[in-house]
mmCIF file of C-alpha atoms and ligand atoms in Angstrom:
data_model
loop_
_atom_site.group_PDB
_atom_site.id
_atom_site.type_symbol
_atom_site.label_atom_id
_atom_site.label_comp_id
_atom_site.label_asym_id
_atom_site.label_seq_id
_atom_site.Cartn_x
_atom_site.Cartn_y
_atom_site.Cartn_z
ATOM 1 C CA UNK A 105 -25.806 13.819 29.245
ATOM 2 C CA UNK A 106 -29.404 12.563 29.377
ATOM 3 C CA UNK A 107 -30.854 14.695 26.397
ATOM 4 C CA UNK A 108 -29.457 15.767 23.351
ATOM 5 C CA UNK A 109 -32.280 18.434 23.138
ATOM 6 C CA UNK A 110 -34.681 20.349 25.519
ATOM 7 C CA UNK A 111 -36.872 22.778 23.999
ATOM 8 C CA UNK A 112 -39.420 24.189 26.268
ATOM 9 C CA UNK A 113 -42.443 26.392 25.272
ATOM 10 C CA UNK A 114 -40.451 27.311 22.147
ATOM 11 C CA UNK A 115 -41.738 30.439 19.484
ATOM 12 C CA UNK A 116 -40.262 30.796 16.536
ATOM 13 C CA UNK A 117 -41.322 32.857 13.343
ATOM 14 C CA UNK A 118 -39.740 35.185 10.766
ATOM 15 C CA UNK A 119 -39.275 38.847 10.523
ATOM 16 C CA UNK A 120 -37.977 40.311 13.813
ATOM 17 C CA UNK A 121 -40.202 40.142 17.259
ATOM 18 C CA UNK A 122 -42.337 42.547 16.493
ATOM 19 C CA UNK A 123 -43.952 41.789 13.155
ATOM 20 C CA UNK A 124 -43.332 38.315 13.469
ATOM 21 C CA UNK A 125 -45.545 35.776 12.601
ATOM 22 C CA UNK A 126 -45.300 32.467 14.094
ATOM 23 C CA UNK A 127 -44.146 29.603 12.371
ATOM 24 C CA UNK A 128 -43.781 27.350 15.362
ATOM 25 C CA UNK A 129 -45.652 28.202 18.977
ATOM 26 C CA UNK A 130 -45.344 26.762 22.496
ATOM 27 C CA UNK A 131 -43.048 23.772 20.972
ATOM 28 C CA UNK A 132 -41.994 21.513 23.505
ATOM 29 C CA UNK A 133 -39.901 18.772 22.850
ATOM 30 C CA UNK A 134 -36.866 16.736 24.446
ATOM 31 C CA UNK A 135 -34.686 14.406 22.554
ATOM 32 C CA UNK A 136 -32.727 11.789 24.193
ATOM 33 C CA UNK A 137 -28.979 11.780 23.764
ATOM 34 C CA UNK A 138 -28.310 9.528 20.717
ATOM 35 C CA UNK A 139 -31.480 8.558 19.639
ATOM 36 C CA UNK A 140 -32.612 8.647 16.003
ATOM 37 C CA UNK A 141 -35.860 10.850 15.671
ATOM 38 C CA UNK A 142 -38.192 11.194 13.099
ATOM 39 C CA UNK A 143 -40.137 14.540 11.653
ATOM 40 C CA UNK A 144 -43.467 14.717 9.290
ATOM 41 C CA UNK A 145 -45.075 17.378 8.560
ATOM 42 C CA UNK A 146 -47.009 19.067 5.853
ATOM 43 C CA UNK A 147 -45.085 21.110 4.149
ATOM 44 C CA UNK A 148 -44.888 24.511 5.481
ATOM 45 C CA UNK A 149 -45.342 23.829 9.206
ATOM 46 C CA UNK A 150 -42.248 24.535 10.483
ATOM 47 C CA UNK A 151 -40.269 21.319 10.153
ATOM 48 C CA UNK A 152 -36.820 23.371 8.046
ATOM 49 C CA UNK A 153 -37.716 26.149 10.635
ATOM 50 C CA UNK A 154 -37.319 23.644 14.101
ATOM 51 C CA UNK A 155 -33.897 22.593 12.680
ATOM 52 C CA UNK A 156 -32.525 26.121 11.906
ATOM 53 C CA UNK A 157 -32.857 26.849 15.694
ATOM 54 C CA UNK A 158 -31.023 23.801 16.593
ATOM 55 C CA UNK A 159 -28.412 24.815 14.337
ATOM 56 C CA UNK A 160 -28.039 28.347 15.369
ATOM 57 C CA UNK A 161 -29.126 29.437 12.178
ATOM 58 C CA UNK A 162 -32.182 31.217 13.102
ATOM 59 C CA UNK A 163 -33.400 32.683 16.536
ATOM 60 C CA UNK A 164 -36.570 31.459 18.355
ATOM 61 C CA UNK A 165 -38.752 34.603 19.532
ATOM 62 C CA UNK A 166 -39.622 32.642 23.133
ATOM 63 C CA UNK A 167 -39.388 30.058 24.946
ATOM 64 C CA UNK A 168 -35.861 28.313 25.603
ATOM 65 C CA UNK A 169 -33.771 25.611 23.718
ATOM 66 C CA UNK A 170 -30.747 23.803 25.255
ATOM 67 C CA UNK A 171 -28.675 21.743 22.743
ATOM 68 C CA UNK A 172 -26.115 18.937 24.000
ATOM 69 C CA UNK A 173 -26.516 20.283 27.096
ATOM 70 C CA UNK A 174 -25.587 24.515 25.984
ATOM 71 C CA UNK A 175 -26.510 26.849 23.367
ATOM 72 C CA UNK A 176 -27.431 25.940 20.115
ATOM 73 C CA UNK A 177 -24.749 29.132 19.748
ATOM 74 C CA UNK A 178 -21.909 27.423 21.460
ATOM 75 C CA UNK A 179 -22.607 24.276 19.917
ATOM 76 C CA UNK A 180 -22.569 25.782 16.599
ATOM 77 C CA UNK A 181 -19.012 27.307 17.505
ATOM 78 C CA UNK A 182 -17.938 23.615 19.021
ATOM 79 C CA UNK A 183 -19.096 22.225 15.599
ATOM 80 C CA UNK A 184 -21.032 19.518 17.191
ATOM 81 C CA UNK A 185 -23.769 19.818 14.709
ATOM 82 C CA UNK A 186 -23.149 18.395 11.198
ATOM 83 C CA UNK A 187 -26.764 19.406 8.498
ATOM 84 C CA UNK A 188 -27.077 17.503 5.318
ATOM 85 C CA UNK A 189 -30.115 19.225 2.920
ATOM 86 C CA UNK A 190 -31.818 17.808 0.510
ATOM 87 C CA UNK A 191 -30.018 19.540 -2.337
ATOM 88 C CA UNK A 192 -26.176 19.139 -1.343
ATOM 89 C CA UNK A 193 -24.978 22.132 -2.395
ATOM 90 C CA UNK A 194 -21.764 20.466 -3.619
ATOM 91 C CA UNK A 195 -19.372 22.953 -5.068
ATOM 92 C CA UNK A 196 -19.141 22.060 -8.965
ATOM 93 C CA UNK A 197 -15.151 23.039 -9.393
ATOM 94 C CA UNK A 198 -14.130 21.048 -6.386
ATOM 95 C CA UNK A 199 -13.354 17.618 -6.521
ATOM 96 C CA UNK A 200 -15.408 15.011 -4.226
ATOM 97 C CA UNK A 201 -12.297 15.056 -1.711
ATOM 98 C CA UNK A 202 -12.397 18.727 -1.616
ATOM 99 C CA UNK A 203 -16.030 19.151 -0.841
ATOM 100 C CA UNK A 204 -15.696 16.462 2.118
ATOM 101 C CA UNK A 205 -12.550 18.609 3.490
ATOM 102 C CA UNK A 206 -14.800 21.777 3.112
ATOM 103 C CA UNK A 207 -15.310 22.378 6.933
ATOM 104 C CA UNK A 208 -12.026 22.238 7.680
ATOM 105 C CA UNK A 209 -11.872 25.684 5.538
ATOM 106 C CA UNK A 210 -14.871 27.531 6.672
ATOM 107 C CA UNK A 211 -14.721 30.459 9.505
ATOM 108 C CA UNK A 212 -12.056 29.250 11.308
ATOM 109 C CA UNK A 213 -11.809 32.901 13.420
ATOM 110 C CA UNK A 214 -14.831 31.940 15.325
ATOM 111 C CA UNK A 215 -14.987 28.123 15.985
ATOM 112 C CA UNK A 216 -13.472 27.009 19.030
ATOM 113 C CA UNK A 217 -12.676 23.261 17.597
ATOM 114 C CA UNK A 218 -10.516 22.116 14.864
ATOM 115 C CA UNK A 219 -11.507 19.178 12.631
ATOM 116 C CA UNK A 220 -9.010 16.595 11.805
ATOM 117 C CA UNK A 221 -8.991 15.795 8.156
ATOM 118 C CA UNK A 222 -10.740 12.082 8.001
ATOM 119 C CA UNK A 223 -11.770 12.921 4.193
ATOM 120 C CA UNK A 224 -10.520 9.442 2.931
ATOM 121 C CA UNK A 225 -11.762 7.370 5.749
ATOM 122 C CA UNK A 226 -15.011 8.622 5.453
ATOM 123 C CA UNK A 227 -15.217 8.278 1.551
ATOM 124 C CA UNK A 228 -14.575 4.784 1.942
ATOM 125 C CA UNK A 229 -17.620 4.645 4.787
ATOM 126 C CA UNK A 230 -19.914 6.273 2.438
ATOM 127 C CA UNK A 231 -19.060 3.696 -0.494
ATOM 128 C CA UNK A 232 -16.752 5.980 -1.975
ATOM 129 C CA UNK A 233 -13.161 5.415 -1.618
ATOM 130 C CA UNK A 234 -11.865 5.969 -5.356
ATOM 131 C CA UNK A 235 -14.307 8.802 -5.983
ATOM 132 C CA UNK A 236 -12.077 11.707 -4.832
ATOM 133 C CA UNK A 237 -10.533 12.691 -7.760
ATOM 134 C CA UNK A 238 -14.164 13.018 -9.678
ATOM 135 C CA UNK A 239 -15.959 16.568 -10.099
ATOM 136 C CA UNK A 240 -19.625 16.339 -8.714
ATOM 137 C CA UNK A 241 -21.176 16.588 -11.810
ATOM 138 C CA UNK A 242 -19.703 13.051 -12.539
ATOM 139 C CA UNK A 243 -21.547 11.352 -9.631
ATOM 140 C CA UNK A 244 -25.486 10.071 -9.611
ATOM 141 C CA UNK A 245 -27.471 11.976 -7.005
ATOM 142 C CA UNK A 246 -27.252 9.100 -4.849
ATOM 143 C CA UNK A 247 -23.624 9.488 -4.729
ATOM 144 C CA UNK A 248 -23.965 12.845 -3.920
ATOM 145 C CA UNK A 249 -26.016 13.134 -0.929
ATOM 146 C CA UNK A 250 -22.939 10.413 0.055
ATOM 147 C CA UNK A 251 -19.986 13.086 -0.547
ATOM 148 C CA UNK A 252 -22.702 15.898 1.651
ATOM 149 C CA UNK A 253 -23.357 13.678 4.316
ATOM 150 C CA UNK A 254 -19.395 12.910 4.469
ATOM 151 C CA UNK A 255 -19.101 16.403 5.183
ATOM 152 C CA UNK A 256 -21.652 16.559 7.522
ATOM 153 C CA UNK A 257 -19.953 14.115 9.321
ATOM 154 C CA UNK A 258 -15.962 15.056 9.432
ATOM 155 C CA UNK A 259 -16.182 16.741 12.433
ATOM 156 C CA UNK A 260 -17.609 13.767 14.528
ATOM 157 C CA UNK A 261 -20.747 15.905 14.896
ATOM 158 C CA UNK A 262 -22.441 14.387 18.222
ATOM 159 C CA UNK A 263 -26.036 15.820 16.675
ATOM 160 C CA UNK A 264 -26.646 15.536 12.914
ATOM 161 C CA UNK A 265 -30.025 17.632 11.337
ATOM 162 C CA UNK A 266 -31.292 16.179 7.794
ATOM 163 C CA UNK A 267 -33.570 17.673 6.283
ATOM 164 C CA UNK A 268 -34.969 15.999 3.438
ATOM 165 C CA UNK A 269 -32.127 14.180 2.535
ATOM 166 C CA UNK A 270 -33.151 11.534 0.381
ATOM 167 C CA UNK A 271 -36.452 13.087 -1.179
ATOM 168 C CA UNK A 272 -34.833 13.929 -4.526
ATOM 169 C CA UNK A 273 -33.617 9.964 -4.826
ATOM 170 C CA UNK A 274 -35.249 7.152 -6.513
ATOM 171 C CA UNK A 275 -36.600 4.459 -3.966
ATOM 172 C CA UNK A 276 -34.057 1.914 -4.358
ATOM 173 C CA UNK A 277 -31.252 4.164 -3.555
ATOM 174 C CA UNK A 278 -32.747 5.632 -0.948
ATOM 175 C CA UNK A 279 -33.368 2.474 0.811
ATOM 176 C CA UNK A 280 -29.806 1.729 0.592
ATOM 177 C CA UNK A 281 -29.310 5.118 1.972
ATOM 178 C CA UNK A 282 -31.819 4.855 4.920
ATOM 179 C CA UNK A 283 -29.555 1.019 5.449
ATOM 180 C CA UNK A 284 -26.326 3.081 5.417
ATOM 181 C CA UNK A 285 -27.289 5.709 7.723
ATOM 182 C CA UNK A 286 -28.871 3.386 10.556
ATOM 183 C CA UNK A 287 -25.950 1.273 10.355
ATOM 184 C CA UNK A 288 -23.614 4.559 10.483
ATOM 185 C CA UNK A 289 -25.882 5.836 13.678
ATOM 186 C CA UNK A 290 -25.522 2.396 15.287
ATOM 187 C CA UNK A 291 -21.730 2.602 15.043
ATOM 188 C CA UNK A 292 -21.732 6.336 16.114
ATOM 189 C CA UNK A 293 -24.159 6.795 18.706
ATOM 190 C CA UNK A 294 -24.862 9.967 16.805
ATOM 191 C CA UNK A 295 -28.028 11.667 17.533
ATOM 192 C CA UNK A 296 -29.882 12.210 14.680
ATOM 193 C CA UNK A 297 -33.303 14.715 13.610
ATOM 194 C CA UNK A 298 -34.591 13.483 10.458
ATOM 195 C CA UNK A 299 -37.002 15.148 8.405
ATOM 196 C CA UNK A 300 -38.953 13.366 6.083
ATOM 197 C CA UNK A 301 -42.699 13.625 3.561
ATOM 198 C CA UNK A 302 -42.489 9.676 4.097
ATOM 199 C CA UNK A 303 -44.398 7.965 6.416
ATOM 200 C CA UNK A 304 -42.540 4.977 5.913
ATOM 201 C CA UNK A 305 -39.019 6.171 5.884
ATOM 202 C CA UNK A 306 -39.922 8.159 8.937
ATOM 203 C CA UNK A 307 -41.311 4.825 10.629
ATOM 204 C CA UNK A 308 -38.468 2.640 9.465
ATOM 205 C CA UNK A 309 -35.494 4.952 10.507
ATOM 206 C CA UNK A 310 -36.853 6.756 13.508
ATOM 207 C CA UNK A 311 -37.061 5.144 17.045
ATOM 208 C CA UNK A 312 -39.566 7.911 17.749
ATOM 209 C CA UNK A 313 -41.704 9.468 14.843
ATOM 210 C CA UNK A 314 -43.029 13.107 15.526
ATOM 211 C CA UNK A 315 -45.918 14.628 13.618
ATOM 212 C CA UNK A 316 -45.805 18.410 13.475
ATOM 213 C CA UNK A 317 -49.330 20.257 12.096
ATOM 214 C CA UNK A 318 -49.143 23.701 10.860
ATOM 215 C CA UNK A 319 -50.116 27.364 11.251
ATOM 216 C CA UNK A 320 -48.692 27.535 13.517
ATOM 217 C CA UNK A 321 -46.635 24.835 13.440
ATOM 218 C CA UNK A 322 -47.271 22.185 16.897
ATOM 219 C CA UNK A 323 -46.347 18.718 17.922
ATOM 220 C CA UNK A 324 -49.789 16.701 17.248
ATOM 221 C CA UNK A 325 -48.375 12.852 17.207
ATOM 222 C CA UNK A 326 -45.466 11.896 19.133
ATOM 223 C CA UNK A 327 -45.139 7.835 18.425
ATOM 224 C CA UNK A 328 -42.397 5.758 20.419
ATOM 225 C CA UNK A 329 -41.355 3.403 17.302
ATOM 226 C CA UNK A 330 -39.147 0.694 19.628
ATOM 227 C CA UNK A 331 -42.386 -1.158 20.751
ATOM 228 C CA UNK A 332 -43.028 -1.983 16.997
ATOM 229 C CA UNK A 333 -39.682 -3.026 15.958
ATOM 230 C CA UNK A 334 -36.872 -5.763 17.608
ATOM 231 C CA UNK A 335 -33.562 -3.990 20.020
ATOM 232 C CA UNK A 336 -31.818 -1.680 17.944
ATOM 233 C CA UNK A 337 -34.101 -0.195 15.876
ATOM 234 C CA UNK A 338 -34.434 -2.929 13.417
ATOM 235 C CA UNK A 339 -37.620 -3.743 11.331
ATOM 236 C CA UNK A 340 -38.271 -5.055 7.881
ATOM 237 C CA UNK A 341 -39.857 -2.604 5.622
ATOM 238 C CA UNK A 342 -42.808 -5.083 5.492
ATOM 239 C CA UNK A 343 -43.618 -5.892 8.839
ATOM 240 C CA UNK A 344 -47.386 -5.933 9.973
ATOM 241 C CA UNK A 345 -46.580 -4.290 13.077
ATOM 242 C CA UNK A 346 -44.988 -1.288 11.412
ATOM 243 C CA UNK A 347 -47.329 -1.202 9.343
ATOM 244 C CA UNK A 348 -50.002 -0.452 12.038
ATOM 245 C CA UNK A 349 -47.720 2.382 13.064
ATOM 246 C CA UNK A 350 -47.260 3.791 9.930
ATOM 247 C CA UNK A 351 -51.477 3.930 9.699
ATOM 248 C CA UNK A 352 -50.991 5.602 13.068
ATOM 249 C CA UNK A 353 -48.851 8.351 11.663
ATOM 250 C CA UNK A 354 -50.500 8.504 8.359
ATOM 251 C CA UNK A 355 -54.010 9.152 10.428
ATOM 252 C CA UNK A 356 -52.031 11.923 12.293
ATOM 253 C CA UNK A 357 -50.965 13.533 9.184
ATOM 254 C CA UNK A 358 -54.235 13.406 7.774
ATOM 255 C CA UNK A 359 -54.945 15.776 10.745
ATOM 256 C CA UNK A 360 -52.640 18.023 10.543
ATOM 257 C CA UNK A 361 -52.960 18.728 6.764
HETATM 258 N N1 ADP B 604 -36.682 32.954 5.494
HETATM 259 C C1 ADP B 604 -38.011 32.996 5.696
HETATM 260 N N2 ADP B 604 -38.664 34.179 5.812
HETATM 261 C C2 ADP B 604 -39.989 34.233 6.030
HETATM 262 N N3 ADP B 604 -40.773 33.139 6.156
HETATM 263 C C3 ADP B 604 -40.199 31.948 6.042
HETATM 264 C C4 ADP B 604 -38.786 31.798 5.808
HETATM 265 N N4 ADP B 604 -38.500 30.471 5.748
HETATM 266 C C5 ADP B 604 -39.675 29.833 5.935
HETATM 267 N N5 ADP B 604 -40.692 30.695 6.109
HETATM 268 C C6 ADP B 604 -42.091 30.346 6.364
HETATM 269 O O1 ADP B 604 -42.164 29.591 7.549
HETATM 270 C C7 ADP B 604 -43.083 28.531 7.417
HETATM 271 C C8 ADP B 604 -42.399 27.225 7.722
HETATM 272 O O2 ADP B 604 -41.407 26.984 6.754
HETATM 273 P P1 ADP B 604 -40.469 25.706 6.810
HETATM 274 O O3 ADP B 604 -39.884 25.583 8.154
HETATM 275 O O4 ADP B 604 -39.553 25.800 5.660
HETATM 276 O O5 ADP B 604 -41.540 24.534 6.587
HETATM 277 P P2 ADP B 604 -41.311 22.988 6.263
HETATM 278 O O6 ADP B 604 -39.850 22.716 6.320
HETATM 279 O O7 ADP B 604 -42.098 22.242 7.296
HETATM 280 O O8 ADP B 604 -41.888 22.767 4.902
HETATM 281 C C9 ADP B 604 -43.658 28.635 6.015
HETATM 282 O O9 ADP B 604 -44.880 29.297 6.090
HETATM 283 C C10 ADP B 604 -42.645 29.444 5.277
HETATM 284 O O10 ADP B 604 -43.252 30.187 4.260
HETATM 285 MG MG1 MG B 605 -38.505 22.107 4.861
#
């Protein structure tokens, strides 16, 4: 499969199709299959809203949307689609383990796909092998957008949505973070939507960087990233050329706010 998302002349608002008013109009956008893409945005434009119609959460008014190659419906049901937020909603009484096995407990009458439990293994991937036994409320917040995106990923999701992962973290950890989670796409071949208000986390994770303007919300930059940085996706947070690209995007958002 060549694209992990088609979307083609896509409407999308709130409020039923008569009253509604658009948040997103004529969107079209294709992902490729395992890539690692980018979103900015001011806020309001419809960034939250273009991953809630990947994820079946929310239906678009027009236009058509194929995920992995279906529905965003049938995908849903497949569990292909793991979604980290930016405030994990961890659930306080359960331990770390617990809240990484979640899934496995959630609506099983309409999923067509079990989940194997790989809680452990993927503690220890997210630099937490040890923390199982702890409540939430006795990690740092770095620790647990770890334990969410855990759980985002026990399913082997083959498309992962985050939105605004990181934004609540101090830099430091969330450069570690943005490390961790190119290394863990590189290993997965996961394809990956990542919304971001950073221009340079956007420009240092994404091979592609989209710039979405509002009211209603539209694609106004669409920036191919691998020309600025070396095979895989790899560039130092200080190099000149992404630098250039990041004045790019920055230009663009100037725009669009
Ligand atoms: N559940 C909802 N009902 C009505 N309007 C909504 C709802 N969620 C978001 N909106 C509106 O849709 C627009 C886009 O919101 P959102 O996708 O959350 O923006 P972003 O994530 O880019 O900040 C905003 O104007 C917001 O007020
Ligand atoms: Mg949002």
């Amino acid at each position: 499969m060549a694209n992990a998302i088609e979307a083609s002349r896509l409407d999308v608002g709130y409020g039923g199709r008569q009253t509604a008013v658009k948040v997103l109009s004529g969107l079209d956008l294709t992902v490729a299959a395992g890539s690692f893409l980018s979103i900015l945005g001011p806020s309001g434009c419809g960034k939250s809203t273009l991953l809630r119609v990947v994820a079946d959460l929310l239906d678009p008014l027009g236009g058509t949307i194929s995920v992995l190659g279906d529905t965003p419906h049938a995908v849903r049901s497949r569990r292909d689609v793991g979604f980290v937020f930016q405030d994990s909603t961890l659930l306080p009484w359960r331990t770390v383990r617990d809240n990484v096995r979640l899934p496995l407990g959630v609506g099983q009458g309409s999923l067509t796909r079990t989940i194997e439990d790989r809680s452990d293994e993927l503690l220890e991937l997210m630099g937490l092998a040890g923390f199982g036994e702890r409540l939430p409320h006795q990690l740092s917040g770095g620790q647990r957008q770890r334990v969410a995106i855990a759980r985002a990923l026990l399913g082997q999701p083959k498309l992962l949505l985050m939105d605004e992962p990181f934004g609540a973290l101090d830099e430091i950890t969330r450069d570690r973070l943005n490390d961790e989670l190119l290394a863990l796409w590189r290993r997965t071949g996961t394809t990956i939507l990542f919304v971001t208000h950073s221009i340079a986390e956007a420009a240092y994770l994404g091979e592609r960087v989209i710039v979405l303007a509002a009211n209603p919300g539209r694609l106004i930059k669409d920036l191919d990233m691998r020309p600025f940085k070396q095979d895989g996706n790899r560039c130092s947070r200080e190099d000149a050329a992404v630098a250039a690209a990041m004045a790019e995007l920055r230009g663009a958002l100037g725009q669009a706010s």
